[in-house]
Coordinates of C-alpha atoms in Angstrom, one line a residue:
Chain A
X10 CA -6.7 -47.2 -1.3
X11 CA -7.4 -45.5 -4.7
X12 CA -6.0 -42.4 -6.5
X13 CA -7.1 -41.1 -9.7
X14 CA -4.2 -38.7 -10.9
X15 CA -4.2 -36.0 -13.4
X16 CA -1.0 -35.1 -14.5
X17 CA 0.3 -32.6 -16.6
X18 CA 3.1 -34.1 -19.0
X19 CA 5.1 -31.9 -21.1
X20 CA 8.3 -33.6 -23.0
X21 CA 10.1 -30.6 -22.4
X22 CA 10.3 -26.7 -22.6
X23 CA 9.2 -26.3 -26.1
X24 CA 6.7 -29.1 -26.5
X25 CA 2.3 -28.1 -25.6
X26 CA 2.0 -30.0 -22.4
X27 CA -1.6 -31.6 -21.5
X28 CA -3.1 -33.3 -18.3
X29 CA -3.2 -37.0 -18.6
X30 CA -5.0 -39.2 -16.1
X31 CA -3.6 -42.3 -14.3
X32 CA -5.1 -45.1 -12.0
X33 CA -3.3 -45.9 -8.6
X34 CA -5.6 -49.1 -7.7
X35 CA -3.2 -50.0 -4.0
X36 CA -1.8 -46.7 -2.4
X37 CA -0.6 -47.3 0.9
X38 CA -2.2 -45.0 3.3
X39 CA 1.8 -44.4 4.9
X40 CA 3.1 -43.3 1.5
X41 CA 4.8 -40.0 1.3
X42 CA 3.3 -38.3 -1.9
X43 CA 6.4 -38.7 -3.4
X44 CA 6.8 -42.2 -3.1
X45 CA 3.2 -42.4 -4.5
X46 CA 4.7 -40.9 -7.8
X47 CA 8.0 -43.1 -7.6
X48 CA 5.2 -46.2 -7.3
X49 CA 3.8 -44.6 -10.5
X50 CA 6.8 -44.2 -12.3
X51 CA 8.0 -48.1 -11.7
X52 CA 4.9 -48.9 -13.0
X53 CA 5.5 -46.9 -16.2
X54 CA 8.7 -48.2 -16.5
X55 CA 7.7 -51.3 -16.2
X56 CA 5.4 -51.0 -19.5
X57 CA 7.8 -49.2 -21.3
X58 CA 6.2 -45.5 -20.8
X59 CA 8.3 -42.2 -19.7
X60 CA 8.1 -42.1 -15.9
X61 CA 6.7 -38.4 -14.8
X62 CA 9.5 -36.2 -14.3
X63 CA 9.5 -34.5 -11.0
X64 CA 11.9 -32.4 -8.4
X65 CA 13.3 -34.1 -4.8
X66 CA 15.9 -34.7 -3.2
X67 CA 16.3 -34.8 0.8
X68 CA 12.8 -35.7 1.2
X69 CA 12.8 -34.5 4.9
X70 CA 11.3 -31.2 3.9
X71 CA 14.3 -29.2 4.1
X72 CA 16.2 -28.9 0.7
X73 CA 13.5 -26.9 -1.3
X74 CA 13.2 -29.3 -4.2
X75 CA 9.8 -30.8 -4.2
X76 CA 6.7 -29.1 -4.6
X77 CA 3.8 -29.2 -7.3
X78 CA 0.5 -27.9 -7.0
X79 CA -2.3 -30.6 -6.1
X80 CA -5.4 -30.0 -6.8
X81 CA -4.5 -26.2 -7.4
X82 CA -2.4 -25.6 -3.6
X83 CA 1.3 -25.7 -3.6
X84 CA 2.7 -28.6 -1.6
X85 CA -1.1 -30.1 -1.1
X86 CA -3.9 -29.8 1.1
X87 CA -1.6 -29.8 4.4
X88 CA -0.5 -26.7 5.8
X89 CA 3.3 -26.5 6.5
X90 CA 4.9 -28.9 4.9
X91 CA 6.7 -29.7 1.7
X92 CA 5.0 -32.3 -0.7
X93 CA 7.5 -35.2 0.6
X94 CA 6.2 -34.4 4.1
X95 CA 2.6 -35.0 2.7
X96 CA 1.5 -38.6 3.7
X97 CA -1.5 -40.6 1.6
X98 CA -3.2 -40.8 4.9
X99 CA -4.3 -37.0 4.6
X100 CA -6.6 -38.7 1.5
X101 CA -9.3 -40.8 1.2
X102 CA -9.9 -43.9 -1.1
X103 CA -11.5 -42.6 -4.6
X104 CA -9.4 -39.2 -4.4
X105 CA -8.9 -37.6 -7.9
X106 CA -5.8 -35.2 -7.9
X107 CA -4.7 -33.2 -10.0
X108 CA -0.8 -32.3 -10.2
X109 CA 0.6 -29.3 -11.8
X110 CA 4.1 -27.8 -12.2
X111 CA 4.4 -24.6 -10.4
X112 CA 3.2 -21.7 -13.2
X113 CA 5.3 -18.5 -13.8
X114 CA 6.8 -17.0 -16.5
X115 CA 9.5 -16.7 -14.4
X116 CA 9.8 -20.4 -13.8
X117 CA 9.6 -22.7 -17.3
X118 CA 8.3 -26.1 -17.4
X119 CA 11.5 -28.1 -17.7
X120 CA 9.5 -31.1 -18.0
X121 CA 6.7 -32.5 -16.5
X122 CA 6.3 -31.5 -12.9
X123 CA 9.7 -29.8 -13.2
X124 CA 10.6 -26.3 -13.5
X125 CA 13.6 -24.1 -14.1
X126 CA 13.8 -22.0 -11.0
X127 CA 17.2 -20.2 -11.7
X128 CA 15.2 -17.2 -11.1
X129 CA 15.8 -17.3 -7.1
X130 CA 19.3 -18.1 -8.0
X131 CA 19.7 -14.7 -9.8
X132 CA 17.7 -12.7 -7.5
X133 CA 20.2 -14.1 -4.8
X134 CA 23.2 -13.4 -6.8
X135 CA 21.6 -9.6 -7.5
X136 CA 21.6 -8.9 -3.6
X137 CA 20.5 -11.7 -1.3
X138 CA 24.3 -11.8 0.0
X139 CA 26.5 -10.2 2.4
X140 CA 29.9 -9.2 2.3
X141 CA 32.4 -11.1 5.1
X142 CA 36.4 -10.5 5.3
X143 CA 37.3 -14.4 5.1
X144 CA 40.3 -15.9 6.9
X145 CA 40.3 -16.8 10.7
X146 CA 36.7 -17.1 12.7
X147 CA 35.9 -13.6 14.5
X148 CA 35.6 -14.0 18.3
X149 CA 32.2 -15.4 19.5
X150 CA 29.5 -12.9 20.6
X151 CA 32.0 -9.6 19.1
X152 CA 29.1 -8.3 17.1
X153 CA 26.0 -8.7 19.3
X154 CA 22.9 -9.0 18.4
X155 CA 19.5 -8.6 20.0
X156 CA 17.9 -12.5 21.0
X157 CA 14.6 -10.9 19.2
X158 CA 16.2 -9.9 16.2
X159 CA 18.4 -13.3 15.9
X160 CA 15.1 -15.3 16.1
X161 CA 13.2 -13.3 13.4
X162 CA 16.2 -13.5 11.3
X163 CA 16.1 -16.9 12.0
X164 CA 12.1 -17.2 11.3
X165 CA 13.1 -15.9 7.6
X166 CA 16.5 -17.8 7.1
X167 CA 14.1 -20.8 7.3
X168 CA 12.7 -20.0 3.5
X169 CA 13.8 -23.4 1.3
X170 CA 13.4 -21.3 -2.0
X171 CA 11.3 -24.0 -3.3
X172 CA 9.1 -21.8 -5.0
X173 CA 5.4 -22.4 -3.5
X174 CA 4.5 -18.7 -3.0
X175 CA 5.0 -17.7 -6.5
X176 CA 3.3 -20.7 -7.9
X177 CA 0.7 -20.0 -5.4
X178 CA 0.4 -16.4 -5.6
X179 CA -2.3 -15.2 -8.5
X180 CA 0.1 -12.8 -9.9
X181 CA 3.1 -15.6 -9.6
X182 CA 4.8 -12.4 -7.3
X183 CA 8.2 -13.2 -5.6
X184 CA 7.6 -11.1 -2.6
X185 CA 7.7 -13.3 0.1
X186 CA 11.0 -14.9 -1.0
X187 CA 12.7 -11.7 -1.5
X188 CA 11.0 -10.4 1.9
X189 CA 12.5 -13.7 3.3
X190 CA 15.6 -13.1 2.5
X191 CA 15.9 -9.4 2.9
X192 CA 14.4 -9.8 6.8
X193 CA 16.8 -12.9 7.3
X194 CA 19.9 -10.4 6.5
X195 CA 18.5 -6.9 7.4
X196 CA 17.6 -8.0 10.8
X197 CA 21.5 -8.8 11.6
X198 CA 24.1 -5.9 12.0
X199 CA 26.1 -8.2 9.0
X200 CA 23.4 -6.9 6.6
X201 CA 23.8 -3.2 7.5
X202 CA 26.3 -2.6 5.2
X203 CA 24.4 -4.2 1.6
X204 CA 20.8 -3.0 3.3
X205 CA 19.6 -0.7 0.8
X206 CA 21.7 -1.2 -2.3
X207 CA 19.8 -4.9 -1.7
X208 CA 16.6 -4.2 -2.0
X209 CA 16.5 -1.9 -4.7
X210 CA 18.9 -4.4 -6.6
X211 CA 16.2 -7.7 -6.2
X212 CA 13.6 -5.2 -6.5
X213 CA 14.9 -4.3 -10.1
X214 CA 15.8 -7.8 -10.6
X215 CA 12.5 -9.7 -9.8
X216 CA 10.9 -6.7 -12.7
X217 CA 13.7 -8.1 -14.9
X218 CA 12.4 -11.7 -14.4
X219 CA 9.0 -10.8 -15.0
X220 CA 7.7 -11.7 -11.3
X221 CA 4.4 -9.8 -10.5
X222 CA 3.7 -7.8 -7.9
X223 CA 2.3 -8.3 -4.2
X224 CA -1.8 -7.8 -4.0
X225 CA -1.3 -8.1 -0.2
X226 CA -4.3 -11.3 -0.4
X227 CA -1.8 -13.9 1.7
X228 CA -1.5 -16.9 -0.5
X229 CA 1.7 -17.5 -0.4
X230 CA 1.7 -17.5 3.4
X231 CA -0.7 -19.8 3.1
X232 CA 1.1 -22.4 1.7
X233 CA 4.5 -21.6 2.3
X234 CA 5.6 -24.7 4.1
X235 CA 8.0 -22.7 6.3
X236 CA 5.0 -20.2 7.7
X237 CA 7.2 -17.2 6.1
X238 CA 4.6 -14.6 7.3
X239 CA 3.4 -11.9 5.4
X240 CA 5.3 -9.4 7.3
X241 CA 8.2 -9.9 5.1
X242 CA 6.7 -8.2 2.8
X243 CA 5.6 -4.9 4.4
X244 CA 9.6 -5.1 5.9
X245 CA 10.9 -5.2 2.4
X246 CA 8.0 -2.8 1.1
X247 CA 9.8 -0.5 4.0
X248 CA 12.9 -1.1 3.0
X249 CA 12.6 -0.3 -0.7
X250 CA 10.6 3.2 0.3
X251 CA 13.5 3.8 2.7
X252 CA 16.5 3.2 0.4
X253 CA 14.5 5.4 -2.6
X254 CA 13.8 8.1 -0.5
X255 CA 15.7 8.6 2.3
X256 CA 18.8 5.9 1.5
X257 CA 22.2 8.6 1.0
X258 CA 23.8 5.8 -1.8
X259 CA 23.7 6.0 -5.3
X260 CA 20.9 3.9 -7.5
X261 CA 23.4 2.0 -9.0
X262 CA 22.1 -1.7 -7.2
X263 CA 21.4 -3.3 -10.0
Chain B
X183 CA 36.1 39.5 -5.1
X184 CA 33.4 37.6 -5.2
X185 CA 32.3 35.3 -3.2
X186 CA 32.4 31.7 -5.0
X187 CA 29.8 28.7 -3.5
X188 CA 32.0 26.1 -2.1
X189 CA 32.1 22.6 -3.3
X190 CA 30.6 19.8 -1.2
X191 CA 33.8 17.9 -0.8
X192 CA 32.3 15.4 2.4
X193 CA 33.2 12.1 1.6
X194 CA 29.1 11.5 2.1
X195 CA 28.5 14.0 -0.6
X196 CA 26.9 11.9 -3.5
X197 CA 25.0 12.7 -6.6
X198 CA 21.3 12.5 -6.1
X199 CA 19.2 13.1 -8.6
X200 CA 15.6 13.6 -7.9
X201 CA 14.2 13.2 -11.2
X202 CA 16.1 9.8 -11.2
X203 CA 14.6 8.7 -8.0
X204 CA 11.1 9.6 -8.9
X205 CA 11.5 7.2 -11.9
X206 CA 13.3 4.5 -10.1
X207 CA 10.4 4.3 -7.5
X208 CA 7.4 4.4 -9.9
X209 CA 9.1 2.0 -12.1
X210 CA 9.1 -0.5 -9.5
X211 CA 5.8 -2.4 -8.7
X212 CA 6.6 -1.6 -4.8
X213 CA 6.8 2.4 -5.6
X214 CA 3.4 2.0 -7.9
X215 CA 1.7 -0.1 -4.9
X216 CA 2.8 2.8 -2.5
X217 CA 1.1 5.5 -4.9
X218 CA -2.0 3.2 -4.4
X219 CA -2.0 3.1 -1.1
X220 CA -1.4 7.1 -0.8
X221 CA -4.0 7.8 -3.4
X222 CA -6.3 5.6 -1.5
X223 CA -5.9 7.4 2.0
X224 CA -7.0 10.9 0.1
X225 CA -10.3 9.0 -1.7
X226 CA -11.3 7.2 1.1
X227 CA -10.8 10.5 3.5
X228 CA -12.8 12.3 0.5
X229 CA -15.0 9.1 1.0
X230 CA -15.9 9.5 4.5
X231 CA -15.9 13.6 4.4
X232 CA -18.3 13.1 1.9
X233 CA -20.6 10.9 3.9
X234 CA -20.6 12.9 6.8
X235 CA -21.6 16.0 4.8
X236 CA -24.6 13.6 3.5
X237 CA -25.8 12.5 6.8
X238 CA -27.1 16.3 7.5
X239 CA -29.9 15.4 5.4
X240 CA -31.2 13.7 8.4
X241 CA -31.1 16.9 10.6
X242 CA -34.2 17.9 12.0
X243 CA -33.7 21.4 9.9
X244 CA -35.5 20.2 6.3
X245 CA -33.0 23.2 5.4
X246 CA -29.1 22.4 6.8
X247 CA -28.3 20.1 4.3
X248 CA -28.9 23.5 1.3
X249 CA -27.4 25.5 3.9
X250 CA -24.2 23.4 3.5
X251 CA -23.9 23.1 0.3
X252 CA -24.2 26.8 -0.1
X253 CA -21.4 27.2 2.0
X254 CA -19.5 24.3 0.0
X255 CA -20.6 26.7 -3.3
X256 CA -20.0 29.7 -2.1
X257 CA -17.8 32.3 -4.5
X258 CA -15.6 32.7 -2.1
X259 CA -14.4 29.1 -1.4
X260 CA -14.3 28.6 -4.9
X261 CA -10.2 28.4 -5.0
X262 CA -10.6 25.7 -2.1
X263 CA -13.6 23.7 -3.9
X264 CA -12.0 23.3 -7.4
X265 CA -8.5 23.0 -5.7
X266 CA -9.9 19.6 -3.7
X267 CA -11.3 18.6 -7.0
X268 CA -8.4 18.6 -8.9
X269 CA -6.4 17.0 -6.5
X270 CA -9.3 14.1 -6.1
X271 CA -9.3 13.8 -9.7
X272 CA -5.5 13.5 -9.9
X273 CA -5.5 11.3 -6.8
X274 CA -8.1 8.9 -9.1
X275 CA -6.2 8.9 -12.1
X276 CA -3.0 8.0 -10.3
X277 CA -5.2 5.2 -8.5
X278 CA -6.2 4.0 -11.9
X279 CA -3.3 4.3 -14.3
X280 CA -0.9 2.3 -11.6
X281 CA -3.8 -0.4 -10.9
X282 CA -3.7 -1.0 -14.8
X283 CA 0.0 -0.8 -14.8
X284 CA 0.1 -3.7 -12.2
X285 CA -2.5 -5.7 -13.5
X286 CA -1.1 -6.1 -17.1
X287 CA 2.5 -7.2 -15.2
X288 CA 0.6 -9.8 -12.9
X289 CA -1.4 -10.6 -15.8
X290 CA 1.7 -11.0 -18.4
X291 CA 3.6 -12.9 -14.7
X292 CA 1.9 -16.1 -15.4
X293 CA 0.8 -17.0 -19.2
X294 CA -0.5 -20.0 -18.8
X295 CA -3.6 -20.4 -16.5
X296 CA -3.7 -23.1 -13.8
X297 CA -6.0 -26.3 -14.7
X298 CA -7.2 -26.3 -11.1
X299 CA -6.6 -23.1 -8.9
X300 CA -7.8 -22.8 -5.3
X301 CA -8.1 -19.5 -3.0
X302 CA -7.4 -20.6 0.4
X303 CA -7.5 -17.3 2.3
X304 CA -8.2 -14.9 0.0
X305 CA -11.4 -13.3 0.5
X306 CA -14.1 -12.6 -2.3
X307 CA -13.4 -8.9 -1.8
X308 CA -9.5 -9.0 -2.3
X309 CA -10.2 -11.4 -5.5
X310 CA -12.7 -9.2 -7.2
X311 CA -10.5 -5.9 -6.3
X312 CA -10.6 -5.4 -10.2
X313 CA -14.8 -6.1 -10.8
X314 CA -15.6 -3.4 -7.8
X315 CA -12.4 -1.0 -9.0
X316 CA -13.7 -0.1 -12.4
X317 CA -17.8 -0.5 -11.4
X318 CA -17.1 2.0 -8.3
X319 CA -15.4 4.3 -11.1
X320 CA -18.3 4.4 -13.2
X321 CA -20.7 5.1 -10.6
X322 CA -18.5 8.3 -9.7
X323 CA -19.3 9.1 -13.2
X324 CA -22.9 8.5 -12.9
X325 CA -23.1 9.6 -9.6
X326 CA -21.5 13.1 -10.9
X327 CA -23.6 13.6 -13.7
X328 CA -26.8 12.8 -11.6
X329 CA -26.3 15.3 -8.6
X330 CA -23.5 17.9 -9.9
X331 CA -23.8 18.6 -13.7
X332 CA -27.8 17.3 -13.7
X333 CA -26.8 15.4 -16.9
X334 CA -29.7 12.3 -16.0
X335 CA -32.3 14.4 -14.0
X336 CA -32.6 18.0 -14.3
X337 CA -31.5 19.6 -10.8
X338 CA -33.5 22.3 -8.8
X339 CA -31.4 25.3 -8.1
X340 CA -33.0 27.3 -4.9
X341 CA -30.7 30.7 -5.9
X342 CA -27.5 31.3 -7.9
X343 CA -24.4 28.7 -6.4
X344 CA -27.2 27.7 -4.0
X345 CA -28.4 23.8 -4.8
X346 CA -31.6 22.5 -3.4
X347 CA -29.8 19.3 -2.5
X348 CA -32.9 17.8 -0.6
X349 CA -34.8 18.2 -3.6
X350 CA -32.2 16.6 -6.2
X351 CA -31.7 13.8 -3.3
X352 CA -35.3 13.0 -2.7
X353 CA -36.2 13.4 -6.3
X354 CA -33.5 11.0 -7.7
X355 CA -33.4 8.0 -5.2
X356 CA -37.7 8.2 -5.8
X357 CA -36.6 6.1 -8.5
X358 CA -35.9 2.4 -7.8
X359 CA -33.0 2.4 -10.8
X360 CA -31.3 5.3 -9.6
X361 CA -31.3 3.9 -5.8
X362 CA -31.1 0.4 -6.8
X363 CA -27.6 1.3 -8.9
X364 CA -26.2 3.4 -5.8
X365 CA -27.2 0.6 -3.0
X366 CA -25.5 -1.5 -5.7
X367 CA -22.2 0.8 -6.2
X368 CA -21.9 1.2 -2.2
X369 CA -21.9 -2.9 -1.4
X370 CA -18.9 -2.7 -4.5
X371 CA -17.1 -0.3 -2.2
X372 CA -17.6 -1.6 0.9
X373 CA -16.2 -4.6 -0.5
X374 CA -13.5 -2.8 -2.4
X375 CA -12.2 -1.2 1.1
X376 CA -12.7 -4.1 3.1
X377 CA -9.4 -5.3 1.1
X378 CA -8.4 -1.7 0.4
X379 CA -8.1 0.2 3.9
X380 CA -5.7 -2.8 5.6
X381 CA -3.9 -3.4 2.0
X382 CA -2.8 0.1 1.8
X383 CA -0.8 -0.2 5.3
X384 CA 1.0 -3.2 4.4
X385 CA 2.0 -1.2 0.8
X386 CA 3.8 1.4 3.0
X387 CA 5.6 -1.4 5.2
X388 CA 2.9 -1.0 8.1
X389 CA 2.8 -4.5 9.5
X390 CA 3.3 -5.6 13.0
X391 CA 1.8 -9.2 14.6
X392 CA 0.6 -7.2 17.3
X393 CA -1.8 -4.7 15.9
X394 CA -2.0 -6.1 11.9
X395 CA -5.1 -8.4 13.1
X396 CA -6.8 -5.3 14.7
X397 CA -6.2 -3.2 12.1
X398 CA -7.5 -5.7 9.4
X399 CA -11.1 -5.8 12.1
X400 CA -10.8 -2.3 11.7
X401 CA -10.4 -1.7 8.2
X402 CA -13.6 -4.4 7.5
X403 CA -15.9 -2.0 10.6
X404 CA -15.2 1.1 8.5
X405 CA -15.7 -0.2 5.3
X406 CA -19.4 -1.6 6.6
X407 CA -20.0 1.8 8.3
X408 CA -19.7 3.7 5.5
X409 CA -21.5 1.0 2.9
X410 CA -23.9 1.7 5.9
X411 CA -24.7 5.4 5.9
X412 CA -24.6 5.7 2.3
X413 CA -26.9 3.0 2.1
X414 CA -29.3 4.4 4.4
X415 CA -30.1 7.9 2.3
X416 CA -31.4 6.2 -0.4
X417 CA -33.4 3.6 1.7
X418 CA -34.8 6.3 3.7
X419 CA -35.9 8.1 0.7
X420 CA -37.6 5.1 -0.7
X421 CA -39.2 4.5 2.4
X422 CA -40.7 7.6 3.0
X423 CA -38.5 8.5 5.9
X424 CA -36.6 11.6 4.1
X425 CA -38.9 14.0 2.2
X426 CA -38.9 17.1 0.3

């Protein structure tokens, strides 16, 4: 089958990037989209061009590493999956695509299709943590927790931090990572302690990184290949009106 | 001797500053979206007071609809009447300074524009939010100078504080520009709650997979209700239905 790709290449952070438009003449329909590129990339290695830069790694659709928007939805057309899990057989013969690096000022073009996402990484390190005496394992089952609370935890825990819903989002918002990872740990007695020195501190850290805010329109659910549901949000929209209010400690967080 | 205040020596005794709290929460995009959504609640209850006031002008009694707003003018509910108008008007600015405030941010968030963008769920409503913000606003404006100063069309008074409403109504919506803008104005707000009345609930961390669906039906039925019966008043006065 044939694919038409627009690409946008950009030499690196500095340099003006621009779409460029490449010819796939024999895509096998079983192809991940990935190895589609890789196919690409021997083929501009082969005559002596720079292959497109792009992020992967486990290629199972669990590490959080892949991801560029096609034809303007993170990951591709196919809900719930990462772009490795996306298979040429969800296209048809003729296709033209167009691939784009996820867009946030938060998130610069590294090069290519790749972008610096140290962002999460610093919002993490600002409060997606909790604190744990280390030494011997505690006794199984000492701190119990609710089976309903343990699977919503769970449901959240399964964000990859690969970045779709603020390349998706139109005001490139962080909100449903940060509500990911404040529901993963909020809903677990282990989080009690951090709960609302956390959110006010990735709150204040997400302004510092120049995230947007949450319009409440769903598009990062939409394509958030680990259906993270909006609810998140309204949690950690909770949670920051209950630490600034009502929340005894001081407003240190950040 | 005097009696000396004892000192708060709890070991949950901590400094808490209001004024620093205040600032902390509108600083963040979270505390601005939660004065949106609060702000919203008291327009949109305005909103709906304000609509059932207007239906009267169906009442078989040509006179109910003067007779309430000569209650609503009245001397004595003067402290009440300009006390709800201050608060709207502060409720509005608040509305509009922190929408601005967020927009720039999203706006500044990502600096260079997608090639190719798509909206898979979001609904034309929720993506024109900004279009039917600022038009809505201008209509209040309009809509004010048209029926309370009588800055467009001069207004009928039938005694001192005593409005002849029905006269002003019929008068104004005789004229196809005048209706045709507010028919216009209403579809913008219909549209601007449809996204409006759920979004404000998720803003104050309402969400729950049980009742989030209904409550998004319900925010879309009371939006179209109340595009609805403002509609109608200046349909039925073009069609000859409400007379002076």
């Amino acid at each position: 089958m044939r694919i038409v790709l627009h690409i946008w290449r950009q030499a690196n952070a500095a340099a003006a990037g621009r779409m460029v438009r490449y010819e796939l003449p024999n895509v096998n329909t079983h192809m991940s989209f990935l190895e589609m590129l890789d196919i690409l990339n021997e083929d501009l290695i082969g005559r002596g061009e720079d292959p497109v830069a792009f992020d992967h790694d486990c290629r199972e659709g669990i590490c959080g590493m892949c991801g560029c928007m096609v034809n303007g939805v993170a990951h591709g057309p196919l809900p719930g999956t990462t772009l490795c899990q996306l298979h040429m057989r969800h296209f048809k013969d003729g296709d033209e695509l167009y691939l784009e690096p996820w867009r946030a000022r938060a998130f610069p073009v590294v090069k290519d299709l790749v972008v610096d996402r140290s962002a999460f990484d610093r919002l993490i390190a600002a409060g997606g943590f909790i604190s744990v005496a280390t030494g011997s394992a505690p006794d199984g089952n000492a701190i119990l927790v609710p089976k309903e609370n343990a699977d919503r935890s769970m449901d959240a825990a399964a964000c990859i931090g690969c970045g779709a819903c603020v390349a998706m989002c139109p005001n490139a918002s962080a909100s449903l990572f940060m509500g990911a990872k404040l529901a993963h740990l909020g809903l677990l007695p282990q989080g009690q302690p951090e709960r609302d020195r956390r959110v006010m501190a990735m709150e204040a850290q997400a302004n510092r990184e120049l995230f947007g805010s949450c319009t409440n329109i769903g598009e990062c659910e939409a394509v958030c290949p680990k259906d993270i549901k909006l609810e998140v949000i309204a949690r950690m929209n909770r949670d920051f009106l209950h630490a600034n209010w009502i929340g005894r400690g001081g407003l240190k967080g950040d | 001797m005097q009696y000396r205040r004892k000192q708060d020596i709890h070991m949950s005794a901590v400094a808490i500053n209001p004024l620093n709290r205040a600032v902390r929460f509108y600083e963040a995009p979270i505390g601005k979206k939660a004065v949106m959504a609060v702000t919203g609640v008291m327009l949109v209850g305005y909103v709906i007071g304000h609509l059932l006031g207007n239906l009267q002008i169906y009442s078989s009694d040509p006179q109910q609809i003067n007779r309430y707003a000569a209650f609503l003018h009245n001397p004595s509910n003067a402290l009440a009447l300009w006390g709800v108008r201050l608060i709207l008007l502060a409720a509005v600015v608040l509305h509009i300074v922190s929408s601005v405030q967020l927009w720039q941010q999203n706006r500044e968030a990502r600096p260079l524009r997608y090639y190719k963008k798509a909206d898979v769920p979001t609904s034309y409503a929720a993506r024109t939010m900004l279009w039917s913000g600022p038009i809505v606003a201008a209509f209040v404006i309009f809509h004010v100078l048209h029926l309370t100063t009588g800055s467009i069309l001069p207004l009928h008074d039938i005694g001192p504080n005593m409005p002849d409403v029905r006269y002003n109504v019929v008068s104004g919506f005789q004229n196809y520009w005048v209706s045709g803008f507010y028919i216009f104005a209403m579809i913008l707000l219909c549209m601007h709650l449809y996204h409006g009345l759920w979004s404000m609930f998720q803003s104050v961390g309402i969400s729950h997979p049980r009742y989030t669906s209904k409550l998004k039906k319900g925010a879309a039925i009371v939006a179209i209700l109340i595009a609805i019966g403002n509609c109608s008043i200046p349909i039925a006065v073009m069609a000859g239905l409400v007379t002076y």
